[in-house]
Amino acid sequence: EVNWHHVLSCVSTLLVCHAEAEQLVKDLLGHLLRKGFENYDLESLITAFLIARQAALEGPALFMPYSEWFKLAFGSASGFHGSSKKAVVFLFKFLSELVPFEAPQYLKVHIMHPPFVPTKYRPFLVEYVTLAKTRLADFKVAIEDMGLYEDLSSTKDALQPHCQALQDVEKAVQIFENTGKVPAVVLEASVFRRPYYISRFLPALLTPRLLPETPDSHMALIDALKRAEKIPPNAYSRFIEECQSVKEKFLRGGRPETRTGDLREPLELLKAELRALKQLVTDQGMQDAVPAQIAIISEKLAAVLGPRKDEAEAASLSLRIKLNLSVPEVPQQDLEVISLLLTAFCQNIMAASYFNPPDRQGVWPSLFVKMLCGHRQLLSSLLSRLCQLIYHQGPSLSEAHIIGLAVFVVHLNEASSLIPEVDIYSWVPHGVTARGLSVAELWDHLLPCRTGESIVFCMRFCTAAVSYFLCKFSSFSHEFLLASLHPGFVKKLQYIVPRLIVEVRGTGCGGDMTEFPWKSLFHSAACYQEAVHCLWQQSHFKRLLQEKMFQLTFREWLLMELGVHPDEDILSASERQEFHYWALYQHYLPAPADAGGCAGDLQEACAVVIGSVLDFCQRSELSNCSHLEKPKCSVSHLRGSPEIHGRLQEMVLEVELERRRAPPDSQAAKKHFLFRMLQGRVKALGPDSAEGERLLQQQELILQTRILLCLPPSLLITTRWKGKEIALDCEDFFCFVNTGLKNICSRGYVLSYDITAHFFRGLLSASLECNRPAQEVTSILSSCQARCPMLLCSAARWWQKLEPVLCCEWKRLFTVPLAQGLQRLGELQRLVKSFLSSEASSLVSDEPWISAAFLHFTIQQQPTSVKAGDTLKRLGPGAEQILACLLFFSVMDFISARIAPQEGMNVSRSLGWSSQIARLLEEQGPGWLAVFHAGEKEHSLGQILHGAVSDQHQKHLPVAFYSLLFTLHPGDLIREQTFLSVAIDMYMQLLRLFMDGTAVARVDCTGSYVPGKELEDPLAVIQAARQFLVRAIPQCPPGSFSHLRQLLDLCGELDPELKATLTNCWQPAVEESLSDEELLLF
């Protein structure tokens, strides 16, 4: 026979006195259950249930509640009983035999959290639930009267329904305060447990009281339930009236009743027990009494915190803690308690360490921290207080505080399974800085390295944490150290220590010490360097640095260094430069890739630096709206360390020189890594189908442009051997413009002056290597017409500002005359000016679209454009292409004014100017319709123009088409055979634009369009376009229908009625054009 009293007492003692006992008990229970269901061994099952119930009685700080254990063991399909029907029958037979002897709390657990069973075995579950409910009826316990948050596994007598309802209200208010949402349990009860909700919960929630001036969480929950129509209006009105009566009584001199007493006496009792704990931890012979004393402290703490305490609430395990990193708030009623507990912990650590090293201090720190984690309502305030101390007050803390908090954090990491995930917020009012962090990951955010003070504090804190951890767990296995020590502490030390202590750079300090640096931490601040030296030579620490998870990678080092504010750094500019050269060229460049380095690959190092700078800038830009709220935050802080940008320039230039020195037939001479890497980052963001992804891509491209502007301009151009001569190659940059930059330019077809000038300066610089620089420059500019027309549009826009710079640069670099390509651009600018001043009678050019671009931008820069229309008439016959191109650029300005009004473009003015040009074209034929069709011929004028604008502007061409059409009188256009094809195509694109959500309707416009009236609303444009087409299709000549076969299917998908109209008008036209013999085929 087994003496179960002794066995279960041993289990309890083990849990209380041994820090690792919880996992040992869990492993034992798993072994017993597996054995029980594999061999259908009843004894193993009985033993497991007895041990689980006994362990649960010790509280959640030591072992999970019985209800949680039962759910984990049997609540899912992967439970121990899920292998077969025989196992299911075995379980329910065992539970059924226990029913006559079960206490009510265990029966309630089995009913409320029943074992998972497949549908075909449900009768076994139904039979057991019926039997258990019958037994509960014998106890006069009704499931229907159970509270929403009742502790099902508690051995205490059940509370009276009214008291249980009060506890339910307290818990619901707490959850609402943490989450901002009405608890799901309450909403479910309002539907599925309505009798309890109406008769118990609501009366407890609506108990009359003196309402605060600012609504508290209790009142906010009431308002939320009222908005959700979960509180009857009469009950709410009665509650408000009774609260008003309480207020009037109070104003007359009465005292409102309160359910919370004076907490001063419980707080004094807690202080007394904390003083008693200090005496125990400093006495080596009293260690056995420590667990019992911590249990007493937990009881006194529960009395201070009041009736909100509900440790066994399973729902609270899934709650997230919200932490405002910028302004962490701790409720006043919690601040005194938490400060008391943290002060006591720090004092006890210092007192205990005076007599014994950490590995001989017993388990009291671990038990103390786990006890605090068991009081879950205190966790949010505890982490907020740690944020105040570490993140905001760290550099001003005393040595005892730093050491004590570091030790506390180590044991908090040890108890991370008891702490919910954390969401941290920063300066952005509603922006999440990070979501779902574990408590260990939280310290990476609370220990920034931005200023000299914060760097020194971080080194002291991490040195204390790692030194304590290695000493405390020195007897544990290496695998335990890897699993338990937070890598962030070690990585921050790898960053800071070589930065501040020159002696540890390179091979580090010599020697291999076994002594731990813990003793050095109790001396003055100057001895922190001694502790760091000791830690750097410690054998356990050296072994940790060999593990990949603890190695600081090149990218991680860069992100930390970019975050340092140079003007607040502890290093001088020269010291920082020396540190950068060591880290880049002596440490990370030669280091192997599996150790976080670049394996001697300078190109890979450049890619890592550029990627890190872009990631840092992305992160800074996301919080850019905090710029106004942080007076100390400058623009340079948002872009990172300028010295890193300087090192990047050196490295990229060295890579480019290596490429150009390589043999002509080698791979190194052919590839341009810079643009390949930048485009790879954009592709990694995914397709820009969604608005959020498109904005991320735009932000990435803007930052990439900043990087390019920081590099030598010649890096934009590639040089290649062409026969025996060196030729220029801009394909990589052209591709970068055509796939990326064109989608972030403000006007849709013009790059910024900075990047335009950067390209042209790079073109001149790179041509220095060519035997015939002028011819190479001209060749590149000629290829721009077909390969990258946006560059020439940008040159036309900025030429008056750009030409003096390029002429000066050319004179500085070359003695030969200016390249013909540049000369032609200058001549076009002068010809346009001469034409507008009436000095020239015509504007003739071999490149009509470039001439149109110069003309367009020059007219815009004129002080007035009143006579611009008359000037265009002087173009005369033969200028249709120039007018068509000029119309295209005007239409682009109209689109820019619609989608980017902040750029200062005027919608009405742009549309009016486009209308004037279109009327001039109408007089010469239907040429303006070609503006809206790119054409299929390669390198045609239409393809060149459409290739010079952004994708966003291309999508909005249909809006511009119909907006322009409605300002004209399209009677003559309808008779043109190409008109209907273009109009239908634009209408279909307009529908797709609207269906994709790009054009969002703002006004419900149902009226017909009026010629000459501009339509602001996209939906109105669609409606007016459809009405126009329905009336215009019957008037179109038969020849208009010859190209519409491919559009009928598209009409059927998007507008079946329009397809019917087309078909009705198309069939007669087809029949008239067929001969009698052809009709016989039908």
Short mmCIF file of N, CA, C and O in Angstrom, two decimals, residues 766-836:
data_model
loop_
_atom_site.label_atom_id
_atom_site.label_comp_id
_atom_site.label_asym_id
_atom_site.label_seq_id
_atom_site.Cartn_x
_atom_site.Cartn_y
_atom_site.Cartn_z
N ALA A 766 32.27 59.51 -66.03
CA ALA A 766 32.59 58.16 -66.53
C ALA A 766 33.19 58.20 -67.92
O ALA A 766 34.01 57.34 -68.28
N SER A 767 32.83 59.19 -68.73
CA SER A 767 33.35 59.26 -70.10
C SER A 767 34.82 59.61 -70.14
O SER A 767 35.46 59.53 -71.20
N LEU A 768 35.41 60.01 -69.01
CA LEU A 768 36.84 60.28 -68.95
C LEU A 768 37.66 59.05 -69.33
O LEU A 768 38.78 59.16 -69.84
N GLU A 769 37.11 57.86 -69.06
CA GLU A 769 37.84 56.62 -69.36
C GLU A 769 37.77 56.26 -70.84
O GLU A 769 38.47 55.34 -71.28
N CYS A 770 36.89 56.91 -71.59
CA CYS A 770 36.68 56.55 -72.99
C CYS A 770 37.69 57.26 -73.90
O CYS A 770 38.15 58.38 -73.60
N ASN A 771 37.99 56.61 -75.00
CA ASN A 771 38.89 57.23 -75.97
C ASN A 771 38.22 58.41 -76.68
O ASN A 771 38.87 59.38 -77.04
N ARG A 772 36.92 58.30 -76.89
CA ARG A 772 36.15 59.36 -77.56
C ARG A 772 34.98 59.75 -76.65
O ARG A 772 33.84 59.33 -76.84
N PRO A 773 35.24 60.56 -75.64
CA PRO A 773 34.20 60.87 -74.64
C PRO A 773 32.98 61.57 -75.24
O PRO A 773 31.85 61.28 -74.86
N ALA A 774 33.19 62.52 -76.17
CA ALA A 774 32.06 63.26 -76.71
C ALA A 774 31.11 62.34 -77.47
O ALA A 774 29.88 62.43 -77.33
N GLN A 775 31.68 61.40 -78.25
CA GLN A 775 30.83 60.48 -78.99
C GLN A 775 30.07 59.54 -78.07
O GLN A 775 28.90 59.19 -78.33
N GLU A 776 30.72 59.11 -76.97
CA GLU A 776 30.05 58.21 -76.03
C GLU A 776 28.90 58.92 -75.32
O GLU A 776 27.82 58.35 -75.13
N VAL A 777 29.11 60.16 -74.93
CA VAL A 777 28.04 60.91 -74.27
C VAL A 777 26.86 61.09 -75.23
O VAL A 777 25.69 60.89 -74.87
N THR A 778 27.17 61.43 -76.47
CA THR A 778 26.11 61.60 -77.47
C THR A 778 25.37 60.29 -77.71
O THR A 778 24.14 60.27 -77.85
N SER A 779 26.12 59.20 -77.75
CA SER A 779 25.50 57.89 -77.96
C SER A 779 24.54 57.53 -76.83
O SER A 779 23.44 57.02 -77.06
N ILE A 780 24.94 57.82 -75.60
CA ILE A 780 24.07 57.52 -74.45
C ILE A 780 22.80 58.38 -74.52
O ILE A 780 21.69 57.89 -74.29
N LEU A 781 22.95 59.66 -74.83
CA LEU A 781 21.78 60.53 -74.91
C LEU A 781 20.85 60.10 -76.05
O LEU A 781 19.62 60.20 -75.92
N SER A 782 21.40 59.59 -77.15
CA SER A 782 20.56 59.09 -78.24
C SER A 782 19.80 57.85 -77.81
O SER A 782 18.61 57.69 -78.14
N SER A 783 20.46 56.97 -77.06
CA SER A 783 19.78 55.75 -76.60
C SER A 783 18.70 56.07 -75.58
O SER A 783 17.76 55.30 -75.40
N CYS A 784 18.81 57.21 -74.91
CA CYS A 784 17.79 57.60 -73.93
C CYS A 784 16.41 57.74 -74.57
O CYS A 784 15.39 57.50 -73.91
N GLN A 785 16.36 58.15 -75.82
CA GLN A 785 15.07 58.40 -76.47
C GLN A 785 14.19 57.15 -76.44
O GLN A 785 12.98 57.24 -76.21
N ALA A 786 14.78 56.01 -76.68
CA ALA A 786 14.00 54.76 -76.71
C ALA A 786 14.09 54.01 -75.40
O ALA A 786 13.12 53.40 -74.96
N ARG A 787 15.27 54.07 -74.71
CA ARG A 787 15.48 53.23 -73.52
C ARG A 787 15.02 53.91 -72.24
O ARG A 787 14.56 53.24 -71.32
N CYS A 788 15.15 55.23 -72.16
CA CYS A 788 14.75 55.92 -70.91
C CYS A 788 14.33 57.36 -71.23
O CYS A 788 15.02 58.32 -70.89
N PRO A 789 13.17 57.52 -71.87
CA PRO A 789 12.75 58.88 -72.27
C PRO A 789 12.52 59.81 -71.08
O PRO A 789 12.59 61.03 -71.23
N MET A 790 12.25 59.26 -69.90
CA MET A 790 12.01 60.14 -68.74
C MET A 790 13.25 60.98 -68.43
O MET A 790 13.13 62.12 -67.96
N LEU A 791 14.46 60.47 -68.69
CA LEU A 791 15.66 61.24 -68.44
C LEU A 791 15.71 62.48 -69.33
O LEU A 791 16.10 63.57 -68.87
N LEU A 792 15.32 62.34 -70.59
CA LEU A 792 15.33 63.50 -71.48
C LEU A 792 14.21 64.48 -71.11
O LEU A 792 14.38 65.70 -71.23
N CYS A 793 13.05 63.96 -70.69
CA CYS A 793 11.99 64.87 -70.19
C CYS A 793 12.49 65.66 -68.99
O CYS A 793 12.25 66.87 -68.87
N SER A 794 13.21 64.99 -68.11
CA SER A 794 13.74 65.67 -66.92
C SER A 794 14.80 66.69 -67.31
O SER A 794 14.86 67.78 -66.73
N ALA A 795 15.63 66.34 -68.31
CA ALA A 795 16.63 67.30 -68.77
C ALA A 795 15.96 68.54 -69.35
O ALA A 795 16.40 69.68 -69.11
N ALA A 796 14.86 68.35 -70.10
CA ALA A 796 14.14 69.50 -70.65
C ALA A 796 13.56 70.36 -69.53
O ALA A 796 13.56 71.60 -69.62
N ARG A 797 13.06 69.72 -68.49
CA ARG A 797 12.46 70.48 -67.38
C ARG A 797 13.51 71.32 -66.66
O ARG A 797 13.26 72.47 -66.29
N TRP A 798 14.72 70.76 -66.44
CA TRP A 798 15.72 71.44 -65.61
C TRP A 798 16.85 72.06 -66.44
O TRP A 798 17.86 72.45 -65.86
N TRP A 799 16.69 72.14 -67.77
CA TRP A 799 17.84 72.49 -68.58
C TRP A 799 18.40 73.88 -68.27
O TRP A 799 19.62 74.09 -68.27
N GLN A 800 17.56 74.84 -68.04
CA GLN A 800 18.06 76.19 -67.77
C GLN A 800 18.95 76.22 -66.53
O GLN A 800 19.89 77.00 -66.44
N LYS A 801 18.66 75.34 -65.57
CA LYS A 801 19.47 75.24 -64.35
C LYS A 801 20.63 74.28 -64.54
O LYS A 801 21.69 74.42 -63.92
N LEU A 802 20.43 73.30 -65.43
CA LEU A 802 21.40 72.22 -65.59
C LEU A 802 22.52 72.58 -66.57
O LEU A 802 23.68 72.17 -66.38
N GLU A 803 22.19 73.32 -67.61
CA GLU A 803 23.17 73.59 -68.67
C GLU A 803 24.43 74.27 -68.15
O GLU A 803 25.55 73.84 -68.50
N PRO A 804 24.35 75.34 -67.33
CA PRO A 804 25.61 75.96 -66.85
C PRO A 804 26.48 74.98 -66.06
O PRO A 804 27.70 75.03 -66.17
N VAL A 805 25.85 74.10 -65.27
CA VAL A 805 26.62 73.12 -64.48
C VAL A 805 27.37 72.17 -65.40
O VAL A 805 28.56 71.89 -65.22
N LEU A 806 26.70 71.66 -66.44
CA LEU A 806 27.32 70.69 -67.33
C LEU A 806 28.40 71.33 -68.20
O LEU A 806 29.44 70.72 -68.46
N CYS A 807 28.16 72.55 -68.65
CA CYS A 807 29.19 73.23 -69.45
C CYS A 807 30.45 73.48 -68.62
O CYS A 807 31.57 73.27 -69.10
N CYS A 808 30.25 73.89 -67.38
CA CYS A 808 31.40 74.11 -66.50
C CYS A 808 32.14 72.80 -66.23
O CYS A 808 33.37 72.74 -66.25
N GLU A 809 31.38 71.72 -66.01
CA GLU A 809 31.98 70.41 -65.76
C GLU A 809 32.74 69.92 -66.98
O GLU A 809 33.83 69.35 -66.87
N TRP A 810 32.17 70.13 -68.16
CA TRP A 810 32.83 69.68 -69.39
C TRP A 810 34.15 70.42 -69.59
O TRP A 810 35.18 69.83 -69.95
N LYS A 811 34.16 71.72 -69.37
CA LYS A 811 35.39 72.49 -69.53
C LYS A 811 36.45 72.05 -68.52
O LYS A 811 37.65 72.07 -68.83
N ARG A 812 36.02 71.66 -67.36
CA ARG A 812 36.97 71.21 -66.34
C ARG A 812 37.59 69.86 -66.69
O ARG A 812 38.76 69.60 -66.40
N LEU A 813 36.80 69.00 -67.34
CA LEU A 813 37.26 67.64 -67.61
C LEU A 813 37.91 67.47 -68.98
O LEU A 813 38.80 66.63 -69.13
N PHE A 814 37.44 68.23 -69.97
CA PHE A 814 37.87 67.98 -71.35
C PHE A 814 38.33 69.28 -72.01
O PHE A 814 37.92 70.38 -71.62
N THR A 815 39.13 69.08 -73.04
CA THR A 815 39.55 70.23 -73.86
C THR A 815 38.86 70.22 -75.22
O THR A 815 38.94 71.20 -75.96
N VAL A 816 38.16 69.13 -75.53
CA VAL A 816 37.45 69.03 -76.82
C VAL A 816 36.13 69.78 -76.72
O VAL A 816 35.64 70.07 -75.63
N PRO A 817 35.52 70.09 -77.89
CA PRO A 817 34.22 70.80 -77.86
C PRO A 817 33.14 69.96 -77.16
O PRO A 817 33.23 68.73 -77.05
N LEU A 818 32.10 70.66 -76.74
CA LEU A 818 30.99 70.01 -76.04
C LEU A 818 30.37 68.93 -76.92
O LEU A 818 30.26 69.09 -78.14
N ALA A 819 29.96 67.81 -76.27
CA ALA A 819 29.36 66.70 -77.00
C ALA A 819 28.14 67.17 -77.79
O ALA A 819 27.36 68.01 -77.33
N GLN A 820 27.97 66.60 -79.00
CA GLN A 820 26.86 67.02 -79.85
C GLN A 820 25.51 66.78 -79.18
O GLN A 820 24.57 67.55 -79.37
N GLY A 821 25.39 65.71 -78.43
CA GLY A 821 24.13 65.44 -77.75
C GLY A 821 23.75 66.55 -76.80
O GLY A 821 22.58 66.97 -76.73
N LEU A 822 24.72 67.06 -76.05
CA LEU A 822 24.45 68.18 -75.15
C LEU A 822 24.22 69.46 -75.94
O LEU A 822 23.38 70.29 -75.55
N GLN A 823 24.97 69.62 -77.02
CA GLN A 823 24.75 70.81 -77.85
C GLN A 823 23.33 70.84 -78.41
O GLN A 823 22.69 71.90 -78.43
N ARG A 824 22.82 69.69 -78.85
CA ARG A 824 21.48 69.66 -79.42
C ARG A 824 20.43 70.04 -78.40
O ARG A 824 19.45 70.74 -78.71
N LEU A 825 20.62 69.59 -77.17
CA LEU A 825 19.66 69.95 -76.12
C LEU A 825 19.68 71.46 -75.88
O LEU A 825 18.62 72.09 -75.71
N GLY A 826 20.87 72.04 -75.85
CA GLY A 826 20.97 73.49 -75.68
C GLY A 826 20.36 74.24 -76.85
O GLY A 826 19.69 75.28 -76.66
N GLU A 827 20.59 73.73 -78.05
CA GLU A 827 20.02 74.39 -79.23
C GLU A 827 18.50 74.33 -79.22
O GLU A 827 17.82 75.29 -79.61
N LEU A 828 17.93 73.19 -78.77
CA LEU A 828 16.47 73.08 -78.68
C LEU A 828 15.91 74.10 -77.70
O LEU A 828 14.87 74.73 -77.96
N GLN A 829 16.59 74.29 -76.58
CA GLN A 829 16.12 75.26 -75.59
C GLN A 829 16.14 76.67 -76.19
O GLN A 829 15.17 77.43 -76.03
N ARG A 830 17.20 76.99 -76.89
CA ARG A 830 17.30 78.33 -77.48
C ARG A 830 16.29 78.50 -78.61
O ARG A 830 15.71 79.58 -78.80
N LEU A 831 16.06 77.45 -79.40
CA LEU A 831 15.08 77.53 -80.49
C LEU A 831 13.68 77.76 -79.96
O LEU A 831 12.91 78.56 -80.52
N VAL A 832 13.34 77.09 -78.86
CA VAL A 832 12.02 77.26 -78.25
C VAL A 832 11.85 78.68 -77.73
O VAL A 832 10.81 79.33 -77.93
N LYS A 833 12.87 79.19 -77.07
CA LYS A 833 12.80 80.57 -76.57
C LYS A 833 12.64 81.55 -77.72
O LYS A 833 11.87 82.52 -77.63
N SER A 834 13.36 81.31 -78.78
CA SER A 834 13.28 82.19 -79.95
C SER A 834 11.89 82.14 -80.56
O SER A 834 11.32 83.17 -80.96
N PHE A 835 11.31 80.94 -80.62
CA PHE A 835 9.97 80.78 -81.19
C PHE A 835 8.93 81.52 -80.34
O PHE A 835 8.04 82.20 -80.86
N LEU A 836 9.03 81.38 -79.03
CA LEU A 836 8.05 82.02 -78.16
C LEU A 836 8.19 83.55 -78.15
O LEU A 836 7.21 84.25 -77.90
#
